[in-house]
CSV table of C-alpha atoms in Angstrom, one decimal:
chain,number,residue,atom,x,y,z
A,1,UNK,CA,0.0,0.0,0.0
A,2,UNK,CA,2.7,2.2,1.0
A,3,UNK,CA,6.1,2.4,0.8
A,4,UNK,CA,8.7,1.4,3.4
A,5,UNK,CA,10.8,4.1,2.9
A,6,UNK,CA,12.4,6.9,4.9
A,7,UNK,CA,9.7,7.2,6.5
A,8,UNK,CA,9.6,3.8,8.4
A,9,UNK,CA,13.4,4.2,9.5
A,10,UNK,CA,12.2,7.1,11.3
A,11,UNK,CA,8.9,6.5,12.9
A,12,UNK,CA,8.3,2.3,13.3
A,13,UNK,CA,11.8,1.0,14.3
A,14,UNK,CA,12.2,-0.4,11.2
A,15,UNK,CA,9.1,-2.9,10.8
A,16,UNK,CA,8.1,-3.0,7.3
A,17,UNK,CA,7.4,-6.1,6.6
A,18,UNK,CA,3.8,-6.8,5.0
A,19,UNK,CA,2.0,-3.8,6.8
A,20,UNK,CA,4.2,-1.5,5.7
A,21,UNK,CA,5.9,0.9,7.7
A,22,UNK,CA,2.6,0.6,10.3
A,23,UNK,CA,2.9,-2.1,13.0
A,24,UNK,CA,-0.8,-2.1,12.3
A,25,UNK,CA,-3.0,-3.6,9.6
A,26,UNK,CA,-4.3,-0.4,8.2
A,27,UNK,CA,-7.6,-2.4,6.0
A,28,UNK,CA,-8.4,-3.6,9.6
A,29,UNK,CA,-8.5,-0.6,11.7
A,30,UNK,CA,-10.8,0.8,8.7
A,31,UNK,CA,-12.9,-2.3,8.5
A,32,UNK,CA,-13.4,-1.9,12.5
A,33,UNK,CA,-14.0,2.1,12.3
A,34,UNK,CA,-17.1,1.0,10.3
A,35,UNK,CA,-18.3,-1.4,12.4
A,36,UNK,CA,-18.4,0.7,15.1
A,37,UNK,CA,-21.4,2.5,13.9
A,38,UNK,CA,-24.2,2.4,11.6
A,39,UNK,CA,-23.8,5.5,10.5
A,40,UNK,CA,-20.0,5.7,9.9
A,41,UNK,CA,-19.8,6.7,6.5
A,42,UNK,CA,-16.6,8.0,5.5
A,43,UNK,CA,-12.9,7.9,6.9
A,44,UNK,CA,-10.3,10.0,5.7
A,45,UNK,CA,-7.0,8.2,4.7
A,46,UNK,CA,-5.4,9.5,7.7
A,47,UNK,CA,-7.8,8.0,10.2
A,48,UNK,CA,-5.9,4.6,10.1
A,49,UNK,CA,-2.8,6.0,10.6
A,50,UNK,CA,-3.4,7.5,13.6
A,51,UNK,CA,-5.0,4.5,14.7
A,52,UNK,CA,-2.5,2.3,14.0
A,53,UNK,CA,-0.3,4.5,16.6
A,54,UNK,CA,-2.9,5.1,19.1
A,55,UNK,CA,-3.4,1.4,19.0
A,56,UNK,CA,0.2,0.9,19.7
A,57,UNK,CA,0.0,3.4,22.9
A,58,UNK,CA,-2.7,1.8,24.0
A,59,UNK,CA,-1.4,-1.7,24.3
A,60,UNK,CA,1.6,-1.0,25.3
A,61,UNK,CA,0.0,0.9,28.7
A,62,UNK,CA,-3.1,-1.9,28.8
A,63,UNK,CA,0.0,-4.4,28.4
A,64,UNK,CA,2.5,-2.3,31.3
A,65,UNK,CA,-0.2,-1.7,34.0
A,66,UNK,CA,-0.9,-5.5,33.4
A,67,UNK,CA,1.9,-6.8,34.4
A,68,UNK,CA,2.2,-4.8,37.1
A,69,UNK,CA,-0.4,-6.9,38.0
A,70,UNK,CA,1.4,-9.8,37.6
A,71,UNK,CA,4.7,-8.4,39.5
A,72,UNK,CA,2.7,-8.1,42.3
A,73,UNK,CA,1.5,-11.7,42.5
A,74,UNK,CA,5.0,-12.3,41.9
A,75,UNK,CA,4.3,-14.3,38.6
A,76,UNK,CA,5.9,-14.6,35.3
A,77,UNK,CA,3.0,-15.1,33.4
A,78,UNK,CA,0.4,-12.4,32.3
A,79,UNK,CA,-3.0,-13.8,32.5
A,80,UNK,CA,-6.3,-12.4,31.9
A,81,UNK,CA,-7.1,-12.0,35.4
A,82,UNK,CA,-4.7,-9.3,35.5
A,83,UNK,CA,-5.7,-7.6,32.0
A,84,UNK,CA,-8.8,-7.0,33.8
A,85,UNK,CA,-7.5,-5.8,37.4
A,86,UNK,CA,-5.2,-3.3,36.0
A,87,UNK,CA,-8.9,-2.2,33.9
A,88,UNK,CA,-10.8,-2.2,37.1
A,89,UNK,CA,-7.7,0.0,38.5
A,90,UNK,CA,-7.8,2.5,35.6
A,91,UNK,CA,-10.5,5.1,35.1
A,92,UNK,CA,-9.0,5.6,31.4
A,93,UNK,CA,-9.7,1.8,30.7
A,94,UNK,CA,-13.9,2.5,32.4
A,95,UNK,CA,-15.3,1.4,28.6
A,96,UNK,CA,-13.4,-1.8,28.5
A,97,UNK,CA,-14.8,-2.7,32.1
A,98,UNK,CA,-17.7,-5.2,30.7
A,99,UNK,CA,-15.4,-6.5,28.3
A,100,UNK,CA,-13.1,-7.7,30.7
A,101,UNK,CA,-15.6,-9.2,32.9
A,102,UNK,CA,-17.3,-11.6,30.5
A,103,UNK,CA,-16.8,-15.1,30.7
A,104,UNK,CA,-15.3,-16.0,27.4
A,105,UNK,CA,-14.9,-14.5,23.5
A,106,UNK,CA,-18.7,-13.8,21.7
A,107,UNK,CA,-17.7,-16.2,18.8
A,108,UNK,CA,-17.4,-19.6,20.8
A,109,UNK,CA,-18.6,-21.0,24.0
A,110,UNK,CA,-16.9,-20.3,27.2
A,111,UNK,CA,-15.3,-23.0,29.2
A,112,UNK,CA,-17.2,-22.2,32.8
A,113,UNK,CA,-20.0,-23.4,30.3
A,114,UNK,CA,-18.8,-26.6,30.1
A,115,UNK,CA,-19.8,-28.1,33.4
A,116,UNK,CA,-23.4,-26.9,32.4
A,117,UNK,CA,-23.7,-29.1,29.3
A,118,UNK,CA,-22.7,-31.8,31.4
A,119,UNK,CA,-24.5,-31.6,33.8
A,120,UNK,CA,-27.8,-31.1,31.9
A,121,UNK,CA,-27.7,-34.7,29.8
B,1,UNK,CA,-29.1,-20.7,-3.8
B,2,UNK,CA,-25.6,-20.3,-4.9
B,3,UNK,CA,-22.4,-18.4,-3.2
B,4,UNK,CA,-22.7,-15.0,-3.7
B,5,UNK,CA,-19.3,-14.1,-4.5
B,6,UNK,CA,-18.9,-10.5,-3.5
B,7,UNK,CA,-16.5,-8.5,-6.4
B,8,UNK,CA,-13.3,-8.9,-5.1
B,9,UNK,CA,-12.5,-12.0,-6.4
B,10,UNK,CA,-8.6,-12.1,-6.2
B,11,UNK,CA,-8.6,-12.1,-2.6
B,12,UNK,CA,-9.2,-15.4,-1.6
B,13,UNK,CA,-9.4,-14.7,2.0
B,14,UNK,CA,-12.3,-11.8,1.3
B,15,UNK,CA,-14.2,-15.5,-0.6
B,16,UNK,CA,-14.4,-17.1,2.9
B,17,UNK,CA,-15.4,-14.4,4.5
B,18,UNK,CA,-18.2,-13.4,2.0
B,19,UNK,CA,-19.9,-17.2,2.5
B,20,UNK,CA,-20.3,-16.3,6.3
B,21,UNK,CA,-21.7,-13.5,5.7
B,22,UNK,CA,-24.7,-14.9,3.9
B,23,UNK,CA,-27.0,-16.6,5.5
B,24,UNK,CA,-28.1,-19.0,3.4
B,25,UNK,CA,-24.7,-20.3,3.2
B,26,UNK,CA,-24.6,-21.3,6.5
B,27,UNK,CA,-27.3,-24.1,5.2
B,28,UNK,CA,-25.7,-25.1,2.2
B,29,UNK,CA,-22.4,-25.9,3.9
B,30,UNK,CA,-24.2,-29.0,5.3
B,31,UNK,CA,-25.6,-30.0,1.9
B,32,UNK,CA,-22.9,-31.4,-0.2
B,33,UNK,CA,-24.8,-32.1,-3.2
B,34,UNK,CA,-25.4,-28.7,-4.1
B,35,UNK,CA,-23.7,-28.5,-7.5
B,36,UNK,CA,-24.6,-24.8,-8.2
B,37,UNK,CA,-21.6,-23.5,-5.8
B,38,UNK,CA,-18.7,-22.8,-7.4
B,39,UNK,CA,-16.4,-22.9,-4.7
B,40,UNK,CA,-16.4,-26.5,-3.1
B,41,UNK,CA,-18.7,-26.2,0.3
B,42,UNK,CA,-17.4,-29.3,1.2
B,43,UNK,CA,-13.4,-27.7,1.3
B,44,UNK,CA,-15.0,-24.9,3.7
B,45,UNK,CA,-14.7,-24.9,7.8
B,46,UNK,CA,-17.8,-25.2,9.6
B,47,UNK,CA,-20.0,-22.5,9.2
B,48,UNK,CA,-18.8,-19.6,12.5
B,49,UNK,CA,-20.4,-16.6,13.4
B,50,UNK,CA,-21.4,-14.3,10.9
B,51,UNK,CA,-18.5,-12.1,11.4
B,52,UNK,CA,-15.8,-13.9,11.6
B,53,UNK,CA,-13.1,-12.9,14.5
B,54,UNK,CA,-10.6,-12.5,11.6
B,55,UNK,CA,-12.1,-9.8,10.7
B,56,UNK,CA,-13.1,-7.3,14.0
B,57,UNK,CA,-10.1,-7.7,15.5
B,58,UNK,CA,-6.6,-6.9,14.9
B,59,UNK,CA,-4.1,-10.0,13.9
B,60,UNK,CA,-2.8,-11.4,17.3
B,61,UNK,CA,0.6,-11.4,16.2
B,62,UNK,CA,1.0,-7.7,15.6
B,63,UNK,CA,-0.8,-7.1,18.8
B,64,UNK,CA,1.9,-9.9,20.8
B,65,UNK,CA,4.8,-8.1,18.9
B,66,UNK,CA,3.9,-4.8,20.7
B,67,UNK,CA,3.0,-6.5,23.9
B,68,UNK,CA,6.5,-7.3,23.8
B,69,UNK,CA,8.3,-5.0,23.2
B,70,UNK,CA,7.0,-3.6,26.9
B,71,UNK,CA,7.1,-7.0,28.6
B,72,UNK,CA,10.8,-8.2,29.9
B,73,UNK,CA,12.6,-11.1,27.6
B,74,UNK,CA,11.6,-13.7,30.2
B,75,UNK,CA,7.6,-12.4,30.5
B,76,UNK,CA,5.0,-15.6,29.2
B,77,UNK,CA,1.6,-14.3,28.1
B,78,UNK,CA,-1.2,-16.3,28.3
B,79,UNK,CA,-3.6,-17.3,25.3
B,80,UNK,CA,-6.2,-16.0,26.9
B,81,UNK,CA,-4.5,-12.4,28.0
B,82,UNK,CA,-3.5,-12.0,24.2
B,83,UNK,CA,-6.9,-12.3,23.2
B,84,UNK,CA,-8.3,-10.3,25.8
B,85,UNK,CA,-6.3,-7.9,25.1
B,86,UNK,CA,-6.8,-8.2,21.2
B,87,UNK,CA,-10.6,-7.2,22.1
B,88,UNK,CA,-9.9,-4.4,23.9
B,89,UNK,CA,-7.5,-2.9,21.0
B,90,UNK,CA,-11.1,-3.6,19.1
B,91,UNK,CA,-13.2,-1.5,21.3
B,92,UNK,CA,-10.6,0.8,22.2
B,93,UNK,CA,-11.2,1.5,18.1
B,94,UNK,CA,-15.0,1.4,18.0
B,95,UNK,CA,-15.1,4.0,20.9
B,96,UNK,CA,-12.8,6.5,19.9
B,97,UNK,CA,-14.3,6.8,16.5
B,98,UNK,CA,-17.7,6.5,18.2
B,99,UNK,CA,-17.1,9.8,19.6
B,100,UNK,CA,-15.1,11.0,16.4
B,101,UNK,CA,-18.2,10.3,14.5
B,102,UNK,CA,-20.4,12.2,16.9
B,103,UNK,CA,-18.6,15.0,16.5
B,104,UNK,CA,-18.7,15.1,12.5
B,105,UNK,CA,-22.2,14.5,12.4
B,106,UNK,CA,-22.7,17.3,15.0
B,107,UNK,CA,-20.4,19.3,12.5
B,108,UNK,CA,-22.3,18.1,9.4
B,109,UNK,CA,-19.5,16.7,7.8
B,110,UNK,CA,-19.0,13.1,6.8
B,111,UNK,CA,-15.8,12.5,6.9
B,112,UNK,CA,-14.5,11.3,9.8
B,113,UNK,CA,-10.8,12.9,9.9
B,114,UNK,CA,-7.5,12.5,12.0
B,115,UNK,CA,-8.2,15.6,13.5
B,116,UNK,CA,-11.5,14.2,14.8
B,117,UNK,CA,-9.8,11.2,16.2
B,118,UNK,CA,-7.3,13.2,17.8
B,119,UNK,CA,-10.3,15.8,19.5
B,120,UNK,CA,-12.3,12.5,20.9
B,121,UNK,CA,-9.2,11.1,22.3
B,122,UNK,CA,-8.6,14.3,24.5
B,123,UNK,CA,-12.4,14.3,25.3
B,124,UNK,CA,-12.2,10.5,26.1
B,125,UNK,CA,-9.4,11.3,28.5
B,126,UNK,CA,-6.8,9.6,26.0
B,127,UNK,CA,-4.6,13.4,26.7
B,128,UNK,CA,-1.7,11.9,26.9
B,129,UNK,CA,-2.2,10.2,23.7
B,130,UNK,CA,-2.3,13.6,21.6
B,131,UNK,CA,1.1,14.5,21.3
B,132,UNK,CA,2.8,11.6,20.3
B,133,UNK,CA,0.1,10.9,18.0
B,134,UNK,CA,0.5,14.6,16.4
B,135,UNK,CA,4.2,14.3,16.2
B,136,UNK,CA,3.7,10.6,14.3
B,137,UNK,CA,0.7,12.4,11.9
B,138,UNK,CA,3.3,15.5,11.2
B,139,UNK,CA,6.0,13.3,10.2
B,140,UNK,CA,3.8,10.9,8.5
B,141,UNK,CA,2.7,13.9,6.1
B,142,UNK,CA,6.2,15.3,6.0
B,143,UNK,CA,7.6,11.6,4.8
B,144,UNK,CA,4.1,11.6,2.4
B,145,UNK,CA,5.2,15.2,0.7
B,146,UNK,CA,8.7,13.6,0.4
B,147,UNK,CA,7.4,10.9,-1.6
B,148,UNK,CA,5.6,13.0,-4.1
B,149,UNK,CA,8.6,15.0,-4.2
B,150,UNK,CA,7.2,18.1,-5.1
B,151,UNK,CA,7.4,20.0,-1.7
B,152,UNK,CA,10.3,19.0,-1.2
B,153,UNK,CA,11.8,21.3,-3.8
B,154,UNK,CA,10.0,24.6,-2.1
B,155,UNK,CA,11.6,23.6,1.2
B,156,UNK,CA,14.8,23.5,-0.8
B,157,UNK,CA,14.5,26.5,-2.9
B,158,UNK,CA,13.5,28.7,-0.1
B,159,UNK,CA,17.0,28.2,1.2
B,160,UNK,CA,16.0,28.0,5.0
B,161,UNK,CA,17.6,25.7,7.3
B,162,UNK,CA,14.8,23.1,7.2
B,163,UNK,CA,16.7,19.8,6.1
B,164,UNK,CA,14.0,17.4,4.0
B,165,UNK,CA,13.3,15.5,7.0
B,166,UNK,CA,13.6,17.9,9.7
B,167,UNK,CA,10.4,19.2,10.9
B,168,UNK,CA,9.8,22.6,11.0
B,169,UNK,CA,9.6,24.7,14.7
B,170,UNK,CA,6.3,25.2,14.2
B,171,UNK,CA,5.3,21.9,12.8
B,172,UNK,CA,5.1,20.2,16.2
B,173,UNK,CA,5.4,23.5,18.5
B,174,UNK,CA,1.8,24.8,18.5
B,175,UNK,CA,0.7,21.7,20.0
B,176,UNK,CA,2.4,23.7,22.9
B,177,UNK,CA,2.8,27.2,22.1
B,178,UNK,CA,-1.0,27.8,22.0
B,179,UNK,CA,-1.2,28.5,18.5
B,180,UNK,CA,-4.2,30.8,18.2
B,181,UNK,CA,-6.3,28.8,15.8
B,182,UNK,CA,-9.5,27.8,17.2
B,183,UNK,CA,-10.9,25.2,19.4
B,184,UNK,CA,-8.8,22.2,19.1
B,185,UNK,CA,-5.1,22.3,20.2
B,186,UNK,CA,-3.5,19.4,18.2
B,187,UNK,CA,-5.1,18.9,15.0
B,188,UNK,CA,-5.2,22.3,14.3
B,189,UNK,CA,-1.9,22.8,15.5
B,190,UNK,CA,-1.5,20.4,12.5
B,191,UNK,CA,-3.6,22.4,10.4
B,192,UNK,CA,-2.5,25.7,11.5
B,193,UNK,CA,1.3,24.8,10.8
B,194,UNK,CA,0.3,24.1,7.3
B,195,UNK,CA,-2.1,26.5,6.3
B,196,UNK,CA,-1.3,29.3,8.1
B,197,UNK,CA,2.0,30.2,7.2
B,198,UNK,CA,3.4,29.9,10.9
B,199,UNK,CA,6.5,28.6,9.3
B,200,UNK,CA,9.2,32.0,10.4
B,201,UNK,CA,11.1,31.4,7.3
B,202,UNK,CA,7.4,30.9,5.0
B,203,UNK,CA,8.4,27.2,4.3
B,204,UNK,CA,4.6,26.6,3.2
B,205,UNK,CA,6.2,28.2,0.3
B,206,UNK,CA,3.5,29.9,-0.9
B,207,UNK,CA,1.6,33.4,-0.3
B,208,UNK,CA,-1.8,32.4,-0.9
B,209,UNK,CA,-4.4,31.2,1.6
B,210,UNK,CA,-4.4,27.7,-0.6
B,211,UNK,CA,-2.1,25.2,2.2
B,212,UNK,CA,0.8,24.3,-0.3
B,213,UNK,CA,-0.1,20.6,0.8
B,214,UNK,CA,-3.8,20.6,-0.1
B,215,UNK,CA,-3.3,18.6,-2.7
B,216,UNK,CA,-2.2,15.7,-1.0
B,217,UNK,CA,-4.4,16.4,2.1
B,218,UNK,CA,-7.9,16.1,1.0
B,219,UNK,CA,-9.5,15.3,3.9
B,220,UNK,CA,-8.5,19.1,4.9
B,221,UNK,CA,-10.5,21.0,2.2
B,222,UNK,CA,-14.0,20.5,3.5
B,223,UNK,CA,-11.7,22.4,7.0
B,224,UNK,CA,-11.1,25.6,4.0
């Protein structure tokens, strides 16, 4: 789409591989944009870019104040446990609050569900 | 019924994805003698949900390959962390742009535009995003006029001090300074360092009111 040129010496430490000088898909941060709303029609070419680098910010402090988390339970590994304690501790992180509370991913079934299907043959 | 193959038919990956999306698909991948598919339903994975994860989310690779490059060497992640985390970066998306939308409806534009993003991140309490993000946007468009390589000549022929990839003071500085322009501090610091001629040495390279870089910055005009 773009090329890696001077411009991804400067900016993305030098990844520029098949996203191009973004670290970031920039056809899915578009395709999400849209989904976000019925009534998103158009996004300037921009938009994606910035998004791919506010992406980046944010996990890299949803990623840090995690394993913080983790530190303190004097673990090595980051779970999801602490994903969502270092939400519940940030006010910034209030809209990801149900997200991280839910039992499993929308597209497939929990495990905590599993005992249920067991138990109801 | 048949598949109905959406236009893009060189992307392979975009075929899959289309058959999800239909519902009557989702039948027909159970019926393997239906002889009016094209594409063999019989070659397909079970039918998923309609959107398929591949597509609302970003790939979990790129999003590890950040996550580590703030995470000590010896740091394990969990499978279900990354994907937790993988939905948030999701979200984090939908709601920013969300409140960018808002804001260009309010506005009666349709566009939504960097400068939007930028405004709903400070209203969303994202501040500490803005600044970075403005300095990455500025160089991104410097790098862009590069490319074209035809301001890159006027920065040259003006004989100022500005080397092609330096940015100029006043690029990144009203973000700061409180450049006088209007509501919004960084995007129209971005704006303003273009349009406005707040260059000292008039690197916008040109006297008019048309920004020397509207041509490759559409999504400005509708700002004219």
């Amino acid at each position: 789409m773009r090329q890696a040129g001077t411009y991804s010496g400067i900016l993305s430490g030098g990844i520029s591989g098949k996203t191009g000088p973004h670290l970031l898909p920039l056809a899915r941060i578009k395709k999400i944009m849209k989904k976000s709303g019925e009534d998103v029609k158009m996004i300037s070419g921009e938009s994606p870019i910035v998004f791919s680098k506010a992406c980046e910010l944010f996990i890299k402090e949803l990623t840090q104040r995690s394993w913080m988390v983790t530190m303190q339970g004097k673990r090595r590994t980051l779970n999801k446990e602490d994903v969502a304690s270092a939400v519940m501790a940030t006010d910034l992180f209030d809209f990801l609050v149900n997200l991280v509370s839910e039992s499993g991913n929308s597209g497939e079934a929990p495990p905590s569900l599993g005992l249920d299907t067991f138990t109801s043959s | 019924m048949g598949i109905i193959q959406h236009g893009d038919s060189s992307n392979s990956i975009n075929n899959v994805n289309n058959i999800f999306n239909v519902t009557d698909n989702v039948s027909n991948a159970g019926n393997i003698s239906n002889t009016s598919n094209t594409n063999a339903v019989s070659t397909m994975p079970p039918p998923g949900p309609v959107l398929r994860e591949q597509d609302q989310y970003m790939p979990i690779a790129n999003v590890i390959r950040i996550m580590r490059r703030i995470l000590p060497p010896h740091a394990k992640i969990s499978d279900e962390a990354k994907e937790t985390i993988q939905e948030c970066v999701s979200e984090f998306i939908s709601f920013i742009t969300g409140e960018a939308n808002e804001r260009c409806q309010s506005e009666q534009r349709k566009t939504v535009t960097a400068e939007d993003i930028l405004c709903a991140m400070g209203k969303l309490g994202f501040d500490d995003y803005i600044e970075p993000l403005t300095v990455y946007l500025t160089r991104y468009r410097q790098s862009e006029n590069e490319r074209t390589s035809l301001r890159g000549d006027t920065f040259l022929k003006r004989g100022n001090a500005y080397g092609p990839m330096m940015i100029p003071p006043h690029g990144v500085a009203p973000f700061n300074a409180g450049f006088q322009e209007g509501m919004t501090d960084a995007a129209r610091a971005i704006m303003g360092g273009y349009n406005h001629g707040a260059h000292p040495g008039g690197a916008a390279g040109s006297s008019s009111q048309q920004a020397p870089f509207d041509d490759n910055l559409d999504p400005f005009v509708e700002f004219k």
